[in-house]
Short mmCIF file of C-alpha atoms (C1' of nucleotides) in Angstrom, two decimals:
data_model
loop_
_atom_site.label_atom_id
_atom_site.label_comp_id
_atom_site.label_asym_id
_atom_site.label_seq_id
_atom_site.Cartn_x
_atom_site.Cartn_y
_atom_site.Cartn_z
CA MET A 1160 44.56 43.99 46.14
CA LEU A 1161 45.76 46.72 43.04
CA LEU A 1162 43.36 48.95 41.24
CA VAL A 1163 41.14 47.33 38.19
CA PRO A 1164 41.94 50.40 36.31
CA PHE A 1165 45.07 50.80 37.41
CA ILE A 1166 45.99 47.21 35.91
CA LYS A 1167 43.71 47.82 32.62
CA GLU A 1168 46.55 51.10 31.35
CA ASN A 1169 50.11 49.54 32.49
CA LYS A 1170 49.18 46.37 32.11
CA ASP A 1171 53.28 46.12 30.79
CA LYS A 1172 54.19 47.67 33.42
CA VAL A 1173 52.00 45.69 35.84
CA VAL A 1174 53.61 42.68 34.50
CA LYS A 1175 57.32 43.10 34.34
CA LEU A 1176 56.91 44.34 37.76
CA LEU A 1177 55.01 40.99 39.25
CA LYS A 1178 58.11 38.89 37.80
CA ILE A 1179 60.27 41.05 40.39
CA LYS A 1180 57.95 40.19 42.75
CA ASN A 1181 58.64 36.28 41.79
CA PHE A 1182 54.77 36.28 40.12
CA HIS A 1183 54.54 34.87 37.03
CA ASN A 1184 50.97 33.59 36.85
CA THR A 1185 49.83 36.94 34.50
CA ASP A 1186 47.25 34.93 33.23
CA VAL A 1187 45.44 36.50 35.67
CA LEU A 1188 45.97 39.77 34.53
CA ASN A 1189 44.30 39.03 31.91
CA GLN A 1190 41.35 37.20 33.55
CA ILE A 1191 40.81 39.94 35.12
CA ILE A 1192 41.16 42.88 32.87
CA ASP A 1193 38.06 40.14 30.82
CA THR A 1194 36.13 39.60 33.68
CA ASP A 1195 35.80 43.71 34.83
CA GLU A 1196 34.61 44.36 30.93
CA ALA A 1197 31.98 41.38 31.58
CA ARG A 1198 31.34 42.80 34.61
CA LYS A 1199 30.41 46.54 33.47
CA ASN A 1200 28.52 45.14 30.64
CA THR A 1201 26.35 42.93 32.78
CA GLN A 1202 26.05 46.13 34.76
CA LYS A 1203 24.36 48.12 32.37
CA LYS A 1204 22.32 46.06 31.88
CA LEU A 1205 20.57 45.55 35.03
CA ASP A 1206 21.41 48.74 34.89
CA GLU A 1207 18.46 49.17 32.01
CA THR A 1208 16.18 46.81 33.35
CA LEU A 1209 16.53 48.45 36.78
CA THR A 1210 15.56 51.72 35.40
CA LYS A 1211 12.51 50.43 33.22
CA SER A 1212 11.20 48.78 35.95
CA LYS A 1213 11.27 51.74 37.98
CA SER A 1214 9.93 53.64 35.81
CA ILE A 1215 6.41 51.04 35.52
CA ALA A 1216 6.17 51.15 39.47
CA LYS A 1217 5.35 54.65 38.93
CA GLU A 1218 3.19 55.07 36.70
CA ILE A 1219 0.99 52.02 37.73
CA GLY A 1220 1.56 54.55 41.77
CA GLY A 1221 0.62 57.06 39.63
CA LEU A 1222 -2.89 55.18 38.77
CA PHE A 1223 -3.52 53.25 41.66
CA LYS A 1224 -4.25 57.11 43.45
CA SER A 1225 -6.08 58.42 40.34
CA GLY A 1226 -8.13 54.42 40.65
CA LYS A 1227 -7.54 53.64 37.33
CA ILE A 1228 -7.49 50.50 39.44
CA ASP A 1229 -8.05 48.18 36.16
CA GLU A 1230 -4.72 49.46 34.04
CA ALA A 1231 -2.54 49.22 37.11
CA ASN A 1232 -3.21 45.69 37.02
CA ILE A 1233 -2.71 45.54 33.03
CA LYS A 1234 0.76 47.27 33.67
CA LYS A 1235 1.57 45.02 36.45
CA LYS A 1236 1.83 42.19 34.54
CA GLU A 1237 4.65 43.71 32.09
CA THR A 1238 6.53 43.39 35.58
CA GLY A 1239 7.05 40.54 35.75
CA VAL A 1240 10.31 39.21 33.11
CA LEU A 1241 11.56 43.05 33.95
CA LYS A 1242 12.24 40.98 37.71
CA ASP A 1243 13.72 37.87 36.32
CA LEU A 1244 15.31 39.58 33.97
CA SER A 1245 17.03 41.95 36.80
CA LYS A 1246 17.54 38.69 39.19
CA THR A 1247 20.02 37.11 36.75
CA LEU A 1248 21.35 39.65 36.09
CA SER A 1249 22.00 41.00 39.65
CA GLU A 1250 23.22 36.92 41.10
CA GLU A 1251 25.56 37.55 37.46
CA LEU A 1252 27.15 41.06 38.57
CA GLN A 1253 27.36 39.49 41.55
CA SER A 1254 29.58 36.38 40.88
CA LEU A 1255 31.16 38.88 38.20
CA LYS A 1256 32.13 41.49 41.03
CA ASP A 1257 33.16 37.81 43.51
CA GLU A 1258 35.33 36.31 40.93
CA VAL A 1259 37.67 40.12 40.21
CA THR A 1260 37.93 40.00 43.42
CA GLY A 1261 39.00 36.52 44.26
CA LEU A 1262 41.81 37.13 41.26
CA LEU A 1263 42.64 41.09 42.96
CA LEU A 1264 43.43 39.24 46.45
CA LYS A 1265 46.06 36.33 44.64
CA ILE A 1266 48.57 39.54 43.19
CA PRO A 1267 50.93 41.10 45.36
CA ASN A 1268 51.34 44.29 45.40
CA ILE A 1269 53.84 45.68 42.87
CA PRO A 1270 57.47 46.38 43.52
CA HIS A 1271 58.88 50.36 44.42
CA HIS A 1272 61.49 50.76 41.73
CA SER A 1273 64.02 51.21 43.77
CA VAL A 1274 63.87 47.31 44.52
CA ALA A 1275 65.86 45.15 42.63
CA ALA A 1276 65.17 41.49 41.57
CA GLY A 1277 65.95 38.15 43.70
CA ASN A 1278 64.69 34.98 44.96
CA SER A 1279 65.20 35.14 48.15
CA GLU A 1280 67.65 36.75 51.01
CA SER A 1281 70.77 36.63 50.10
CA ASP A 1282 69.76 38.45 46.83
CA ASN A 1283 69.24 41.49 49.39
CA GLU A 1284 70.76 45.14 49.71
CA ILE A 1285 73.07 45.65 51.48
CA ILE A 1286 72.94 49.90 52.35
CA LYS A 1287 74.97 50.57 54.88
CA THR A 1288 76.84 48.76 57.92
CA VAL A 1289 76.97 51.34 61.03
CA GLY A 1290 78.59 50.48 64.19
CA GLU A 1291 81.76 47.98 65.57
CA ILE A 1292 81.44 44.64 65.72
CA PRO A 1293 82.22 43.76 69.37
CA LYS A 1294 84.93 41.77 70.09
CA LEU A 1295 83.82 38.40 72.64
CA TYR A 1296 86.47 37.67 75.35
CA SER A 1297 87.39 33.98 75.60
CA GLY A 1298 84.78 33.06 77.71
CA ALA A 1299 81.68 34.94 76.14
CA LYS A 1300 78.70 32.53 75.33
CA PRO A 1301 75.32 32.72 73.62
CA HIS A 1302 72.01 34.62 74.68
CA TRP A 1303 70.76 31.19 75.12
CA ASP A 1304 73.21 30.22 78.23
CA LEU A 1305 72.94 34.11 79.42
CA THR A 1306 70.00 34.02 80.19
CA ASP A 1307 70.88 30.49 82.09
CA LYS A 1308 73.59 31.94 83.77
CA TYR A 1309 72.05 35.30 85.13
CA ASP A 1310 68.30 33.49 85.95
CA ILE A 1311 66.51 35.98 84.03
CA ILE A 1312 64.72 34.00 80.92
CA ASP A 1313 63.51 30.82 81.38
CA PHE A 1314 62.94 28.80 78.42
CA GLU A 1315 61.85 25.51 79.76
CA LEU A 1316 59.21 26.90 82.06
CA GLY A 1317 57.97 28.10 78.89
CA ASN A 1318 58.05 24.92 77.61
CA LYS A 1319 55.61 23.59 80.80
CA ILE A 1320 53.21 26.37 80.74
CA THR A 1321 52.39 26.30 77.43
CA GLY A 1322 55.43 25.36 74.34
CA ALA A 1323 58.61 26.03 73.07
CA GLY A 1324 58.61 29.61 71.75
CA PHE A 1325 56.52 30.95 74.87
CA PRO A 1326 59.38 32.04 77.43
CA VAL A 1327 59.04 33.10 80.79
CA TYR A 1328 61.52 36.45 81.55
CA LYS A 1329 62.23 36.61 85.83
CA GLY A 1330 63.93 39.18 87.46
CA LYS A 1331 66.33 41.40 85.64
CA GLY A 1332 65.06 40.00 82.41
CA ALA A 1333 61.54 40.98 83.07
CA ARG A 1334 62.86 44.60 83.53
CA LEU A 1335 64.97 44.67 81.21
CA GLN A 1336 61.70 44.02 78.14
CA ARG A 1337 59.95 46.41 80.59
CA ALA A 1338 62.51 49.32 80.28
CA LEU A 1339 62.94 48.54 76.03
CA ILE A 1340 58.97 48.89 75.66
CA ASN A 1341 59.28 52.38 77.32
CA PHE A 1342 62.05 53.15 76.22
CA PHE A 1343 61.08 52.70 72.53
CA LEU A 1344 57.42 54.35 73.71
CA ASP A 1345 59.30 57.27 75.06
CA GLU A 1346 61.08 57.58 72.01
CA ALA A 1347 58.17 57.89 69.26
CA THR A 1348 56.13 59.42 71.17
CA ALA A 1349 58.83 61.96 71.00
CA GLN A 1350 59.11 61.41 67.53
CA GLY A 1351 55.42 62.83 66.93
CA PHE A 1352 53.72 59.02 67.22
CA ARG A 1353 50.50 59.28 69.15
CA GLU A 1354 50.56 56.19 71.13
CA VAL A 1355 47.35 53.94 71.08
CA GLN A 1356 46.40 50.74 73.13
CA PRO A 1357 45.10 48.29 70.56
CA PRO A 1358 43.40 44.79 71.14
CA LEU A 1359 45.30 42.00 70.85
CA LEU A 1360 42.33 40.56 69.33
CA VAL A 1361 41.06 40.96 65.68
CA ASN A 1362 38.13 40.19 63.18
CA SER A 1363 38.14 38.56 59.75
CA ASP A 1364 37.90 42.06 57.88
CA SER A 1365 41.03 43.22 59.71
CA GLY A 1366 42.67 40.72 58.75
CA TYR A 1367 42.03 40.64 55.34
CA GLY A 1368 42.40 45.15 55.39
CA THR A 1369 45.73 44.79 56.48
CA GLY A 1370 46.71 41.82 54.05
CA GLN A 1371 47.27 38.40 56.70
CA LEU A 1372 44.07 37.13 54.93
CA PRO A 1373 43.75 35.61 52.81
CA ASP A 1374 47.77 35.12 52.23
CA LYS A 1375 48.80 34.06 55.54
CA ASP A 1376 45.88 32.39 57.16
CA GLY A 1377 48.20 29.32 58.44
CA GLN A 1378 50.48 31.63 60.23
CA MET A 1379 48.08 33.56 62.45
CA TYR A 1380 46.24 32.13 65.52
CA HIS A 1381 43.00 31.53 65.32
CA VAL A 1382 39.77 31.88 67.99
CA GLY A 1383 37.69 29.33 66.91
CA ILE A 1384 34.86 29.40 68.74
CA ASP A 1385 34.82 33.65 68.58
CA ASP A 1386 36.19 33.47 64.79
CA LEU A 1387 38.99 35.57 66.16
CA TYR A 1388 42.49 36.22 65.67
CA LEU A 1389 45.51 36.98 67.65
CA ILE A 1390 47.64 39.68 66.33
CA PRO A 1391 50.86 38.96 64.36
CA THR A 1392 51.60 42.43 65.40
CA SER A 1393 49.97 45.94 66.87
CA GLU A 1394 49.97 46.69 61.94
CA VAL A 1395 47.41 44.84 61.92
CA PRO A 1396 45.01 46.74 64.73
CA ILE A 1397 46.22 50.37 64.81
CA THR A 1398 45.97 50.61 60.52
CA ASN A 1399 42.14 49.14 60.36
CA ILE A 1400 41.48 52.12 63.14
CA TYR A 1401 41.17 53.83 59.75
CA ARG A 1402 39.29 51.08 57.71
CA ASP A 1403 36.63 51.92 56.13
CA THR A 1404 37.42 55.84 56.41
CA ILE A 1405 38.20 59.24 54.22
CA VAL A 1406 40.35 60.91 56.22
CA ASN A 1407 41.21 64.96 56.40
CA ALA A 1408 44.26 65.36 54.29
CA LYS A 1409 45.43 67.59 56.89
CA ASP A 1410 45.67 65.50 59.20
CA PHE A 1411 48.78 63.91 57.34
CA PRO A 1412 50.91 62.55 58.09
CA ILE A 1413 49.34 60.32 59.86
CA LYS A 1414 51.38 58.13 63.27
CA ASN A 1415 50.49 55.73 65.32
CA THR A 1416 52.82 53.46 68.05
CA ALA A 1417 51.38 51.40 70.33
CA TYR A 1418 53.45 48.25 72.08
CA SER A 1419 52.05 44.83 71.79
CA GLN A 1420 51.98 41.17 72.35
CA CYS A 1421 52.77 39.72 68.84
CA PHE A 1422 51.51 36.21 68.29
CA ARG A 1423 53.14 33.84 65.31
CA ARG A 1424 52.17 30.33 64.72
CA GLU A 1425 55.44 30.40 63.15
CA ALA A 1426 54.81 27.01 60.80
CA GLY A 1427 57.64 25.49 59.21
CA SER A 1428 60.25 26.74 61.11
CA TYR A 1429 63.45 25.08 62.62
CA GLY A 1430 66.85 24.62 63.63
CA LYS A 1431 69.60 27.50 64.39
CA ASP A 1432 66.74 30.48 63.19
CA VAL A 1433 63.84 29.48 66.56
CA ARG A 1434 66.99 28.52 68.99
CA GLY A 1435 66.40 30.95 71.87
CA LEU A 1436 64.69 34.35 71.39
CA ASN A 1437 65.38 33.94 67.78
CA ARG A 1438 62.51 33.78 66.79
CA LEU A 1439 58.99 32.76 69.46
CA HIS A 1440 55.32 32.50 69.08
CA GLN A 1441 55.00 35.33 71.55
CA PHE A 1442 56.73 38.92 72.02
CA ASP A 1443 56.77 41.84 72.23
CA LYS A 1444 57.07 44.70 69.56
CA VAL A 1445 56.59 48.31 69.71
CA GLU A 1446 55.62 49.37 66.33
CA ILE A 1447 55.35 52.32 64.63
CA VAL A 1448 52.07 53.37 61.24
CA VAL A 1449 52.35 56.14 59.13
CA ILE A 1450 49.13 57.59 56.95
CA GLU A 1451 49.91 60.01 54.00
CA HIS A 1452 49.41 61.47 50.74
CA PRO A 1453 51.03 59.59 48.01
CA GLU A 1454 53.03 62.26 47.00
CA LYS A 1455 54.85 61.61 50.52
CA SER A 1456 54.83 58.85 51.19
CA TYR A 1457 58.20 58.01 50.05
CA GLU A 1458 59.96 60.65 51.84
CA ARG A 1459 57.86 59.52 55.11
CA LEU A 1460 59.07 55.94 54.19
CA GLU A 1461 62.98 57.61 54.89
CA GLU A 1462 61.98 58.79 57.73
CA MET A 1463 61.26 55.93 59.32
CA SER A 1464 64.18 54.48 58.48
CA GLU A 1465 66.03 56.97 60.05
CA TYR A 1466 64.65 56.63 63.03
CA VAL A 1467 64.20 53.40 63.69
CA GLN A 1468 68.43 53.46 63.40
CA SER A 1469 68.43 56.17 65.50
CA LEU A 1470 67.30 53.69 68.13
CA LEU A 1471 69.44 51.11 67.03
CA LYS A 1472 72.57 53.70 67.41
CA LYS A 1473 70.98 54.41 70.63
CA LEU A 1474 70.72 51.44 72.17
CA GLU A 1475 74.39 50.86 70.58
CA LEU A 1476 73.65 47.69 68.73
CA PRO A 1477 76.42 48.05 65.31
CA TYR A 1478 73.37 47.08 62.78
CA ARG A 1479 73.17 47.23 58.88
CA LEU A 1480 70.30 48.73 56.88
CA LEU A 1481 69.29 46.62 53.65
CA ARG A 1482 67.03 47.02 51.13
CA LEU A 1483 65.08 44.21 50.21
CA CYS A 1484 64.86 42.73 47.09
CA GLY A 1485 61.16 41.45 45.33
CA GLY A 1486 61.61 37.48 45.96
CA ASP A 1487 61.64 38.63 49.67
CA THR A 1488 59.81 41.09 49.69
CA SER A 1489 56.01 41.24 51.26
CA PHE A 1490 52.98 40.31 49.74
CA THR A 1491 51.73 44.08 50.64
CA ALA A 1492 54.43 45.79 50.78
CA ALA A 1493 56.28 48.08 47.60
CA LEU A 1494 59.40 48.53 49.06
CA THR A 1495 60.81 47.54 52.52
CA TYR A 1496 64.39 48.32 54.07
CA ASP A 1497 65.04 45.70 56.80
CA MET A 1498 67.22 46.43 59.45
CA GLU A 1499 69.79 43.59 61.13
CA VAL A 1500 71.50 44.13 64.27
CA TYR A 1501 74.80 41.63 64.98
CA SER A 1502 74.34 39.44 67.47
CA ALA A 1503 78.06 39.23 68.85
CA ALA A 1504 77.84 35.46 70.13
CA GLN A 1505 76.23 33.77 67.50
CA GLU A 1506 78.12 35.73 64.75
CA ARG A 1507 74.87 36.49 63.16
CA TRP A 1508 72.66 38.79 61.77
CA LEU A 1509 69.11 39.30 63.26
CA GLU A 1510 66.27 41.34 61.76
CA VAL A 1511 64.91 43.34 64.10
CA SER A 1512 62.80 45.30 61.95
CA SER A 1513 61.56 45.80 58.79
CA VAL A 1514 59.33 49.24 57.96
CA SER A 1515 57.50 48.84 55.13
CA ASN A 1516 55.56 51.49 52.85
CA PHE A 1517 52.38 49.71 51.32
CA GLU A 1518 51.05 52.47 48.86
CA ASN A 1519 47.53 51.87 48.49
CA PHE A 1520 48.06 48.32 48.44
CA GLN A 1521 46.85 48.01 52.43
CA ALA A 1522 44.30 51.42 51.74
CA ASN A 1523 42.21 49.90 48.97
CA ARG A 1524 41.46 46.57 50.74
CA LEU A 1525 40.00 49.19 53.86
CA LYS A 1526 39.18 51.48 51.89
CA LEU A 1527 40.85 54.22 53.49
CA ARG A 1528 40.57 57.27 51.49
CA PHE A 1529 41.57 60.91 51.72
CA LYS A 1530 40.31 64.24 50.17
CA ASP A 1531 42.77 65.46 47.48
CA GLU A 1532 43.16 69.18 46.82
CA ASN A 1533 40.56 69.35 43.83
CA GLY A 1534 38.00 67.66 46.31
CA LYS A 1535 38.08 64.72 44.94
CA THR A 1536 38.41 61.31 47.07
CA GLN A 1537 41.84 58.81 46.27
CA LEU A 1538 43.31 56.01 48.40
CA ALA A 1539 46.02 57.04 51.12
CA HIS A 1540 49.26 55.41 51.78
CA THR A 1541 50.08 53.00 54.44
CA LEU A 1542 53.27 52.70 55.75
CA ASN A 1543 54.60 50.61 58.66
CA GLY A 1544 57.74 49.65 61.08
CA SER A 1545 58.98 47.61 64.08
CA ALA A 1546 60.48 50.56 66.79
CA LEU A 1547 61.56 47.61 67.32
CA ALA A 1548 60.70 44.25 67.78
CA LEU A 1549 62.19 43.02 70.96
CA PRO A 1550 63.61 39.27 71.46
CA ARG A 1551 66.31 40.40 68.65
CA ILE A 1552 67.34 43.21 70.32
CA VAL A 1553 67.38 41.86 73.94
CA ALA A 1554 69.95 39.00 72.66
CA ALA A 1555 72.31 41.34 70.93
CA ILE A 1556 72.73 43.09 74.23
CA LEU A 1557 72.84 40.03 75.80
CA GLU A 1558 75.73 38.50 74.31
CA ASN A 1559 77.87 42.34 72.67
CA ASN A 1560 77.52 43.32 75.90
CA GLN A 1561 78.67 40.65 78.26
CA THR A 1562 82.03 40.41 80.17
CA PRO A 1563 83.27 38.51 82.90
CA GLU A 1564 81.77 40.87 85.31
CA GLY A 1565 78.35 40.37 84.04
CA ILE A 1566 75.84 42.04 81.84
CA LYS A 1567 76.80 46.43 80.69
CA ILE A 1568 72.94 48.06 79.80
CA PRO A 1569 74.07 50.54 77.44
CA LYS A 1570 73.72 54.07 78.94
CA ALA A 1571 70.18 54.12 76.87
CA LEU A 1572 68.39 52.07 79.25
CA ILE A 1573 69.89 52.61 82.83
CA PRO A 1574 67.64 55.27 83.32
CA TYR A 1575 64.48 52.36 82.32
CA THR A 1576 66.12 49.55 83.83
CA GLY A 1577 67.78 50.85 86.71
CA PHE A 1578 70.75 49.13 87.41
CA ASP A 1579 73.60 48.96 84.84
CA ILE A 1580 74.84 45.52 85.13
CA ILE A 1581 73.45 41.96 84.57
CA ASN A 1582 75.21 39.39 86.79
"C1'" G B 25 24.95 32.39 79.17
"C1'" G B 26 19.49 34.22 79.89
"C1'" A B 27 15.36 38.46 79.40
"C1'" G B 28 14.39 43.29 76.58
"C1'" A B 29 15.22 47.52 73.24
"C1'" G B 30 18.45 48.93 69.11
"C1'" G B 31 21.84 49.28 64.61
"C1'" U B 32 19.76 55.98 59.18
"C1'" G B 33 24.37 60.24 56.13
"C1'" G B 34 30.70 63.25 59.72
"C1'" G B 35 27.86 63.22 64.97
"C1'" U B 36 22.33 63.56 67.31
"C1'" G B 37 18.22 62.37 65.32
"C1'" A B 38 12.55 62.79 62.42
"C1'" G B 39 11.03 58.90 59.62
"C1'" U B 40 5.12 52.61 59.14
"C1'" G B 41 4.19 50.47 51.70
"C1'" G B 42 5.30 55.21 46.22
"C1'" C B 43 6.51 62.74 45.72
"C1'" U B 44 12.56 59.86 51.09
"C1'" G B 45 19.34 59.17 48.59
"C1'" A B 46 16.42 60.50 53.04
"C1'" A B 47 13.57 65.95 57.07
"C1'" A B 48 16.15 68.93 61.26
"C1'" C B 49 19.44 70.11 63.91
"C1'" C B 50 25.21 70.37 65.02
"C1'" G B 51 29.80 69.46 62.58
"C1'" C B 52 32.10 70.51 57.90
"C1'" A B 53 33.33 73.94 53.81
"C1'" U B 54 33.04 78.39 50.71
"C1'" G B 55 31.32 83.54 50.14
"C1'" U B 56 29.58 88.38 52.19
"C1'" U B 57 30.08 91.89 56.72
"C1'" U B 58 33.04 92.99 60.73
"C1'" G B 59 40.53 96.02 62.44
"C1'" C B 60 41.87 90.19 64.39
"C1'" U B 61 39.22 86.00 66.20
"C1'" A B 62 34.74 85.54 67.41
"C1'" A B 63 29.25 86.07 66.08
"C1'" A B 64 26.00 86.36 61.59
"C1'" C B 65 23.69 85.75 57.62
"C1'" A B 66 23.67 82.61 52.48
"C1'" U B 67 24.99 78.36 49.68
"C1'" G B 68 26.80 74.21 49.80
"C1'" U B 69 27.92 69.37 52.15
"C1'" G B 70 27.70 61.03 51.34
"C1'" U B 71 29.54 56.16 49.35
"C1'" A B 72 30.61 52.76 45.42
"C1'" C B 73 30.28 51.37 40.58
"C1'" G B 74 28.57 52.97 35.10
"C1'" G B 75 27.43 56.90 30.73
"C1'" G B 76 29.68 61.54 29.39
"C1'" A B 77 34.52 65.78 27.33
"C1'" G B 78 31.40 68.55 30.65
"C1'" A B 79 26.73 70.26 32.68
"C1'" C B 80 25.27 66.97 33.81
"C1'" U B 81 23.13 61.75 34.15
"C1'" G B 82 21.74 56.42 35.40
"C1'" U B 83 21.89 52.54 39.29
"C1'" A B 84 22.26 50.44 44.01
"C1'" C B 85 23.42 51.62 49.24
"C1'" C B 86 19.37 53.86 55.68
"C1'" G B 87 24.27 46.67 60.10
"C1'" G B 88 24.43 42.24 56.91
"C1'" G B 89 21.75 38.09 54.08
"C1'" G B 90 17.18 36.48 52.16
"C1'" G B 91 11.93 37.57 50.92
"C1'" U B 92 6.76 39.12 50.45
"C1'" U B 93 4.83 43.43 46.70
"C1'" C B 94 3.75 46.80 40.60
"C1'" G B 95 7.56 49.60 44.19
"C1'" A B 96 10.56 48.57 51.21
"C1'" A B 97 14.50 52.76 54.98
"C1'" U B 98 9.28 51.01 56.40
"C1'" C B 99 6.38 44.59 56.33
"C1'" C B 100 7.97 39.05 57.42
"C1'" C B 101 12.85 35.02 58.21
"C1'" C B 102 17.86 34.14 59.53
"C1'" C B 103 22.42 35.92 60.80
"C1'" U B 104 25.14 40.52 63.39
"C1'" C B 105 27.13 43.55 66.31
"C1'" U B 106 25.67 47.30 70.54
"C1'" C B 107 22.64 48.98 74.23
"C1'" U B 108 19.79 47.71 79.51
"C1'" C B 109 18.48 44.44 82.76
"C1'" C B 110 19.76 39.74 86.03
"C1'" G B 111 23.52 35.42 86.17
"C1'" C B 112 29.09 35.97 86.20
"C1'" C B 113 33.56 37.94 86.21
"C1'" A B 114 39.01 40.98 87.06
#
RNA sequence: GGAGAGGUGGGUGAGUGGCUGAAACCGCAUGUUUGCUAAACAUGUGUACGGGAGACUGUACCGGGGGUUCGAAUCCCCCUCUCUCCGCCA
């Protein structure tokens, strides 16, 4: 959520930047500014009214104490008008506040100055491509055939038990998953991240805190009977650890990592995008979340990007690094880097990580603050990234490393899998 | 699911109608003293929204919402969460 004073002071800039994010309804900004002005006026009137009421109440108290009951009763009559007035004003104030918040919730974060305009994926900027595209032998197959051939991931079984998008990992397939999770967690820990195990269901306050609500309501599984949401990413519970807190600036950067399963309804997805492991309703992910001083957040973003790339290098996967264009950058993010690995049999790039700086957009919703050098409280910056999402990594490992003899496990992973080939 | 108890500032915890934005203790910050550390002492230490160049100041906030009252942390109602016991269960 953007800050009203910021909008007020930088209106032209905000309008311009929101256009990069494909947000053109800039009348809302004026509406916010006007409504907030009205809010201030109302608050002022309310404060004045309450001040009067309070002082009369004090007088009456004094009169009662000194036994001047008659005078007190006369004074009492004065309060009626003030009471009605303050009631009206406070109702008015509340509705103005709600209106401002409601409008603010509709406005996406403004992009970082390096973010280019653009409408879709195809406008994303490729910063670099790393690694060799593997040349596959003639009998090479896409991963959904390999998983059948080696009996390691069973999509049909998942269909039976739950539905599409909930595969069953079996034998070496399951072991490979576990190996990747442990590998990612160990790497993150070595990088100074604290490992946490968060809840997989969250309440709506948490959903609003990180911005999934109200924007992406339909994308989360909702447990109606208890009004809880299955997390679409552990970003939600991890970041919400710090909701309504004032952290100590000395603790920056605050680095947490978690493995969790993630649940996404993926309403509206279809075709080759959902084939095999490409897009699932339930998947595994190790997430990294950082809370940082506003002046250091972009430095930290680069560091996180480097870290994620180091994982891809260790897994010997060819990848490319993208800076997302305005239209493809999420509602809450100011700048996002995507990492895509090349899946050789599908002959396409698959997104396996998104690393984003949200600046103070989430922090404002979360009320996540810190005390700065001057003792003033201000909003912190939040960042997060996948490090990494498993299914597409698995898909790329299976496809890229297939040989007539079987699928070779990347060296870095062998200590975790306990085997070096799936055959 | 049933019964009961309770939610007060960073923490523990006092506070049953006005002088309580809130005691006390702990923690934390700063200062003094002392080779360092520690200890002791002193002072300070909530958040939000307004006003003011600033010192400072107004209002709100004691789980959330509503009510009673001239006046509510304190009384009443609803909700919610936590804890204890019973039931169920990994």
